[in-house]
XYZ file of N, CA and C in Angstrom:
459
model
N 9.932 -29.905 -15.296
C 10.643 -29.160 -13.862
C 9.647 -27.778 -15.217
N 8.279 -27.435 -14.375
C 8.100 -26.384 -14.952
C 8.855 -24.950 -14.991
N 8.233 -24.320 -15.942
C 9.246 -22.888 -16.119
C 8.717 -21.984 -15.049
N 9.805 -21.510 -14.249
C 9.640 -20.601 -12.932
C 10.342 -18.915 -13.706
N 9.305 -18.155 -13.301
C 9.836 -17.181 -13.889
C 9.796 -15.994 -12.806
N 10.541 -14.649 -12.684
C 10.905 -13.594 -11.663
C 10.247 -12.578 -12.114
N 9.432 -11.659 -11.344
C 9.568 -10.339 -11.881
C 9.424 -9.685 -10.515
N 9.380 -8.452 -10.676
C 9.772 -7.567 -9.687
C 8.559 -6.556 -10.297
N 8.210 -5.300 -8.950
C 7.088 -4.426 -9.519
C 8.173 -3.408 -9.410
N 9.303 -3.257 -8.981
C 10.578 -2.505 -8.246
C 11.847 -2.388 -9.021
N 11.475 -2.852 -10.119
C 12.549 -2.574 -11.253
C 12.435 -4.582 -12.455
N 12.726 -3.030 -13.274
C 12.926 -4.431 -14.249
C 14.019 -5.668 -14.793
N 13.480 -7.262 -15.568
C 15.057 -7.797 -15.549
C 15.972 -7.333 -16.298
N 17.149 -7.091 -15.397
C 18.387 -6.198 -16.607
C 18.637 -4.754 -15.734
N 17.402 -4.016 -15.556
C 17.018 -2.575 -15.594
C 17.860 -1.894 -14.399
N 18.204 -0.706 -13.811
C 18.237 -0.387 -12.531
C 17.207 -0.637 -11.459
N 17.462 -0.400 -10.490
C 16.977 -1.046 -8.938
C 17.354 0.390 -8.420
N 15.879 0.554 -8.479
C 15.898 2.048 -7.411
C 16.381 2.497 -6.627
N 16.878 3.250 -6.018
C 17.188 4.042 -5.151
C 16.888 3.254 -3.974
N 15.726 3.260 -3.764
C 14.774 2.888 -2.471
C 15.039 1.528 -1.552
N 15.445 0.573 -2.615
C 15.898 -1.153 -2.613
C 17.393 -0.755 -2.133
N 17.921 0.326 -2.393
C 20.106 0.260 -2.413
C 20.127 0.408 -0.563
N 21.506 0.808 -0.311
C 22.233 1.091 0.794
C 22.073 2.559 0.404
N 21.711 3.524 -0.809
C 21.841 4.511 -0.532
C 20.647 4.985 -0.271
N 18.777 4.478 -0.471
C 18.355 4.534 0.078
C 17.600 4.082 1.001
N 16.247 3.491 1.166
C 15.496 2.874 2.268
C 16.201 1.718 2.538
N 17.174 1.058 1.499
C 17.473 -0.005 1.556
C 16.788 -1.738 2.727
N 15.364 -1.011 1.706
C 14.871 -2.766 1.971
C 14.761 -3.121 0.903
N 14.044 -4.292 1.049
C 14.107 -5.569 -0.204
C 13.313 -5.260 -0.799
N 13.161 -6.003 -2.346
C 11.907 -5.364 -3.385
C 10.922 -6.814 -3.330
N 9.732 -5.928 -3.698
C 8.542 -7.174 -3.739
C 8.992 -7.871 -4.747
N 8.945 -9.214 -4.780
C 9.402 -10.311 -5.761
C 8.148 -11.182 -6.473
N 7.667 -10.912 -7.745
C 6.796 -12.021 -7.770
C 6.713 -13.400 -8.868
N 6.477 -14.334 -8.273
C 6.488 -15.697 -9.197
C 5.315 -16.083 -9.677
N 5.386 -16.703 -11.191
C 4.892 -17.025 -12.171
C 5.544 -18.307 -12.538
N 4.179 -19.633 -12.533
C 4.918 -20.624 -13.011
C 5.189 -21.918 -11.707
N 5.214 -21.199 -10.175
C 5.219 -21.305 -9.335
C 5.379 -23.214 -9.239
N 5.591 -23.785 -8.680
C 5.540 -25.770 -9.067
C 4.531 -26.058 -8.171
N 3.360 -27.146 -8.059
C 2.035 -27.331 -7.359
C 2.998 -27.428 -6.021
N 4.210 -28.878 -5.961
C 5.035 -29.322 -6.039
C 6.044 -28.058 -4.318
N 6.241 -27.121 -4.586
C 6.735 -26.221 -4.134
C 6.186 -27.108 -2.587
N 7.547 -26.847 -2.287
C 7.081 -26.296 -0.233
C 7.677 -25.400 0.425
N 8.900 -24.526 -0.191
C 9.587 -23.356 0.170
C 10.866 -23.418 -0.629
N 11.058 -21.833 -0.419
C 11.390 -20.906 -1.596
C 12.848 -20.597 -1.057
N 14.006 -20.440 -1.064
C 15.102 -19.473 -0.788
C 15.350 -18.738 -1.449
N 16.372 -17.483 -1.015
C 16.902 -16.412 -2.537
C 18.165 -16.416 -1.465
N 18.814 -15.313 -2.978
C 20.014 -15.963 -2.848
C 20.143 -14.443 -3.268
N 21.204 -13.489 -2.695
C 20.950 -12.028 -3.736
C 22.565 -11.815 -3.870
N 23.489 -11.505 -4.813
C 24.327 -11.783 -4.879
C 25.044 -9.878 -5.531
N 25.686 -9.473 -5.318
C 26.073 -8.325 -5.851
C 27.827 -9.576 -7.510
N 27.449 -9.355 -8.087
C 28.080 -10.106 -9.567
C 29.835 -9.124 -9.943
N 29.315 -7.704 -9.719
C 30.893 -7.140 -10.395
C 31.245 -6.913 -8.791
N 31.984 -7.599 -7.590
C 31.914 -6.670 -6.659
C 33.479 -7.768 -6.772
N 34.681 -7.277 -6.509
C 35.881 -8.105 -6.651
C 36.043 -9.415 -5.795
N 35.352 -9.419 -5.015
C 34.576 -10.923 -4.006
C 33.876 -11.450 -5.014
N 34.386 -12.477 -6.008
C 33.135 -12.732 -6.777
C 31.906 -13.355 -6.395
N 30.567 -13.209 -6.983
C 29.188 -13.322 -6.414
C 29.123 -12.630 -4.906
N 29.659 -11.324 -4.199
C 29.675 -10.880 -3.615
C 28.234 -11.229 -2.583
N 28.023 -12.110 -1.788
C 26.527 -12.298 -1.153
C 25.991 -10.919 -0.093
N 24.962 -10.749 -0.766
C 23.976 -9.508 0.159
C 23.393 -10.047 0.920
N 22.444 -10.746 0.658
C 21.297 -11.735 1.395
C 21.050 -13.176 1.622
N 20.694 -14.180 2.233
C 20.449 -15.549 2.064
C 18.689 -15.403 2.798
N 18.072 -15.691 2.562
C 16.485 -16.259 3.258
C 15.958 -17.987 2.751
N 15.908 -18.511 3.346
C 15.655 -19.595 2.845
C 14.148 -19.822 4.590
N 13.179 -21.325 3.875
C 12.149 -21.624 4.481
C 10.660 -20.177 4.204
N 10.789 -19.902 3.264
C 9.668 -18.851 3.055
C 9.132 -19.823 2.558
N 7.372 -19.749 2.792
C 6.684 -20.566 1.991
C 6.290 -20.788 1.095
N 5.994 -21.194 0.360
C 5.627 -21.433 -1.346
C 4.518 -20.717 -1.723
N 4.875 -19.129 -1.930
C 3.993 -18.123 -2.386
C 4.542 -17.639 -3.916
N 3.258 -16.835 -3.977
C 3.283 -17.078 -5.541
C 4.128 -15.024 -5.266
N 3.725 -14.525 -4.508
C 4.723 -12.907 -4.206
C 5.658 -13.074 -2.773
N 6.669 -12.962 -2.733
C 7.283 -12.304 -2.006
C 7.106 -10.622 -1.557
N 6.705 -10.650 -0.538
C 6.395 -9.038 0.022
C 8.006 -8.127 0.289
N 7.876 -7.246 -0.176
C 8.902 -6.081 -0.249
C 9.238 -5.951 1.507
N 10.337 -4.761 1.905
C 10.841 -4.099 3.265
C 10.585 -5.744 4.173
N 11.447 -6.839 3.776
C 11.166 -7.763 4.806
C 12.089 -7.624 5.893
N 11.861 -8.027 6.900
C 11.676 -7.243 7.920
C 13.582 -7.768 8.172
N 14.524 -7.296 9.080
C 15.097 -7.689 9.549
C 15.410 -8.532 10.805
N 16.551 -8.927 10.211
C 16.647 -10.576 12.278
C 16.409 -11.622 11.366
N 17.289 -12.846 12.330
C 17.278 -14.261 12.136
C 16.080 -14.785 11.475
N 15.226 -14.394 11.891
C 13.773 -15.366 11.733
C 12.447 -14.151 11.604
N 11.681 -13.788 10.242
C 10.750 -13.618 9.795
C 9.452 -14.267 10.042
N 9.003 -13.804 11.340
C 7.579 -14.544 11.783
C 6.777 -13.830 10.414
N 6.775 -12.773 10.359
C 5.632 -12.704 9.641
C 5.461 -13.189 7.337
N 6.784 -13.750 7.690
C 6.901 -14.800 6.509
C 7.108 -16.268 7.157
N 6.489 -16.788 7.840
C 6.111 -18.326 8.156
C 7.030 -19.480 9.130
N 7.949 -17.248 9.822
C 9.440 -18.380 10.454
C 10.636 -18.256 9.568
N 10.240 -17.878 8.407
C 11.887 -17.783 7.171
C 12.676 -17.335 8.184
N 13.831 -18.029 7.282
C 15.136 -17.219 8.116
C 16.141 -16.575 7.742
N 16.791 -15.815 7.423
C 17.985 -14.988 7.543
C 19.032 -15.501 7.572
N 19.864 -15.856 7.132
C 21.361 -16.294 7.455
C 22.324 -15.035 7.084
N 23.367 -15.483 7.530
C 24.346 -14.455 7.226
C 24.879 -13.906 5.690
N 24.146 -12.612 5.483
C 24.121 -12.337 4.129
C 25.089 -10.504 4.154
N 26.515 -10.187 3.755
C 27.067 -9.145 4.224
C 26.732 -8.399 5.793
N 27.389 -9.884 6.308
C 27.137 -10.254 7.574
C 26.603 -9.819 8.862
N 25.293 -10.101 7.982
C 23.897 -9.919 8.512
C 22.840 -10.229 8.531
N 21.956 -10.405 9.305
C 20.457 -11.324 8.934
C 19.640 -10.272 8.435
N 19.745 -9.872 6.978
C 18.742 -9.493 6.873
C 19.405 -8.941 5.263
N 18.279 -8.491 4.238
C 18.523 -7.565 3.112
C 18.972 -7.070 3.226
N 20.828 -6.408 2.509
C 21.686 -5.130 2.302
C 21.560 -4.966 1.066
N 20.953 -3.518 0.284
C 21.003 -3.827 -0.557
C 21.786 -3.260 -1.879
N 22.366 -2.998 -2.581
C 23.311 -2.566 -3.533
C 23.663 -0.824 -2.742
N 24.909 -0.674 -2.682
C 26.298 -0.332 -2.654
C 27.021 -0.064 -2.785
N 27.209 -0.335 -4.226
C 28.656 -0.239 -5.071
C 29.397 1.176 -4.638
N 31.157 1.379 -4.412
C 32.105 1.911 -4.459
C 31.954 3.034 -5.837
N 32.179 4.224 -4.749
C 32.472 5.153 -5.873
C 31.146 5.149 -6.928
N 30.025 4.685 -6.412
C 28.938 4.672 -7.448
C 29.015 4.768 -8.590
N 29.794 3.543 -8.922
C 30.459 2.386 -10.053
C 28.404 1.692 -10.394
N 28.845 1.472 -11.443
C 28.087 0.177 -11.839
C 27.835 -0.851 -11.278
N 26.923 -1.577 -11.214
C 27.033 -3.194 -10.286
C 25.631 -3.826 -10.448
N 26.168 -4.702 -11.325
C 24.975 -6.205 -11.466
C 24.715 -6.773 -10.032
N 23.386 -7.211 -9.811
C 22.931 -7.584 -9.068
C 21.976 -8.705 -9.325
N 22.230 -10.591 -9.210
C 21.075 -10.863 -8.757
C 20.545 -12.123 -8.116
N 19.310 -11.826 -7.952
C 18.228 -12.287 -7.280
C 17.571 -13.416 -8.016
N 18.508 -14.177 -7.279
C 18.468 -16.374 -7.385
C 17.810 -16.600 -6.438
N 16.147 -17.213 -7.357
C 15.597 -17.970 -6.365
C 14.865 -19.302 -6.439
N 14.958 -20.355 -5.633
C 15.636 -21.782 -5.684
C 13.919 -22.421 -4.854
N 13.388 -22.727 -5.367
C 11.786 -23.097 -4.852
C 11.924 -24.520 -4.832
N 12.016 -25.256 -3.607
C 11.985 -26.552 -2.776
C 11.472 -27.437 -2.287
N 11.331 -28.433 -2.436
C 10.591 -29.557 -1.641
C 10.645 -30.099 -1.137
N 11.197 -29.098 0.541
C 11.223 -29.589 1.734
C 11.511 -28.018 2.375
N 11.378 -27.511 3.849
C 12.085 -26.980 4.714
C 13.225 -27.554 5.076
N 14.263 -26.315 4.782
C 15.890 -27.349 5.702
C 15.994 -26.474 7.029
N 16.522 -27.934 7.655
C 16.875 -27.078 8.819
C 18.443 -26.921 9.061
N 18.379 -25.736 8.568
C 20.090 -24.704 9.413
C 19.826 -23.771 10.389
N 21.238 -23.685 10.800
C 21.195 -22.242 12.017
C 21.068 -20.947 10.935
N 20.406 -20.332 11.890
C 20.730 -19.043 10.962
C 22.089 -17.893 10.565
N 22.404 -18.855 11.726
C 24.193 -18.326 11.459
C 24.779 -18.742 10.099
N 23.992 -19.787 9.852
C 24.866 -20.577 7.954
C 24.981 -18.879 7.091
N 26.010 -19.535 5.994
C 26.190 -18.355 5.105
C 25.743 -19.118 3.619
N 25.835 -17.921 2.265
C 25.031 -18.804 1.457
C 25.975 -20.416 1.244
N 27.397 -20.073 1.201
C 27.695 -21.951 1.223
C 26.824 -22.755 1.555
N 27.288 -23.017 2.840
C 25.546 -23.742 4.087
C 24.544 -23.766 3.558
N 24.006 -22.816 2.799
C 22.602 -22.967 2.041
C 22.831 -23.750 0.681
N 23.649 -23.527 0.038
C 23.612 -24.250 -1.151
C 23.706 -25.875 -0.794
N 24.820 -25.698 0.115
C 24.565 -26.924 0.121
C 23.501 -28.042 0.925
N 23.018 -27.870 1.752
C 21.375 -28.010 1.716
C 20.514 -27.681 1.104
N 20.402 -27.143 -0.177
C 19.016 -27.282 -1.071
C 19.332 -28.496 -1.648
N 20.893 -28.767 -2.545
C 20.812 -30.322 -3.108
C 20.626 -31.035 -3.025
N 19.608 -31.501 -4.663
C 18.478 -32.723 -4.519
C 17.534 -32.064 -4.254
N 17.506 -31.047 -3.779
C 16.064 -30.238 -3.232
C 15.210 -29.337 -4.176
N 15.892 -29.461 -4.922
C 15.556 -28.142 -6.137
C 14.612 -27.893 -7.062
N 13.440 -27.041 -6.724
C 12.765 -28.452 -8.210
C 12.640 -27.394 -8.922
N 12.626 -26.128 -8.688
C 12.811 -24.438 -9.979
C 14.024 -24.154 -9.635
N 14.420 -23.142 -10.071
C 15.587 -21.847 -10.240
C 15.260 -21.155 -11.265
N 15.199 -19.662 -10.781
C 15.320 -18.868 -11.651
C 16.243 -17.134 -11.170
N 16.236 -16.311 -12.039
C 17.124 -15.111 -12.012
C 16.123 -14.457 -12.127
N 16.568 -13.236 -11.477
C 15.761 -11.251 -11.263
C 17.350 -10.659 -11.897
N 17.674 -9.928 -12.435
C 19.028 -9.460 -12.363
C 19.020 -8.048 -12.262
N 19.489 -6.979 -11.756
C 19.542 -5.507 -11.744
C 20.362 -4.943 -11.670
N 20.506 -3.787 -12.144
C 22.399 -2.705 -11.591
C 21.851 -1.694 -10.839
N 22.862 -1.150 -10.608
C 22.634 -0.179 -9.558
C 23.979 0.517 -10.068
N 23.820 2.634 -10.080
C 25.063 2.756 -10.093
C 25.131 3.682 -9.466
């Protein structure tokens, strides 16, 4: 398995996520850059979780069937299907079909993980699917995975 690395021009690994990408700002998804993407990659899925929420790994975003590209653009449009990303599907994260950025209560500091999964296929999942459904559907299809962490307070 090739080594996958995720970076973002929006924040460094372990660094502060800019207000622009949070619920206190424009609430748009950050650009993600994938290095070392497998030549066998067919699609990409992303799961973004709040690691410090009272509900463990509270889900903020789920998206799958992104074509195998090395730069996932920022500000992905809201909605169940993302035509600008080859028909990628946004499931229900935070109760919405969209990226929902950090917005910890009382401005407490929370850590967020952008988990990227490189898959050997496209997934046949309805947009009503949640993180658990996506995790189950990916089993046996994950070629690579990596995480980009950032915090916001």
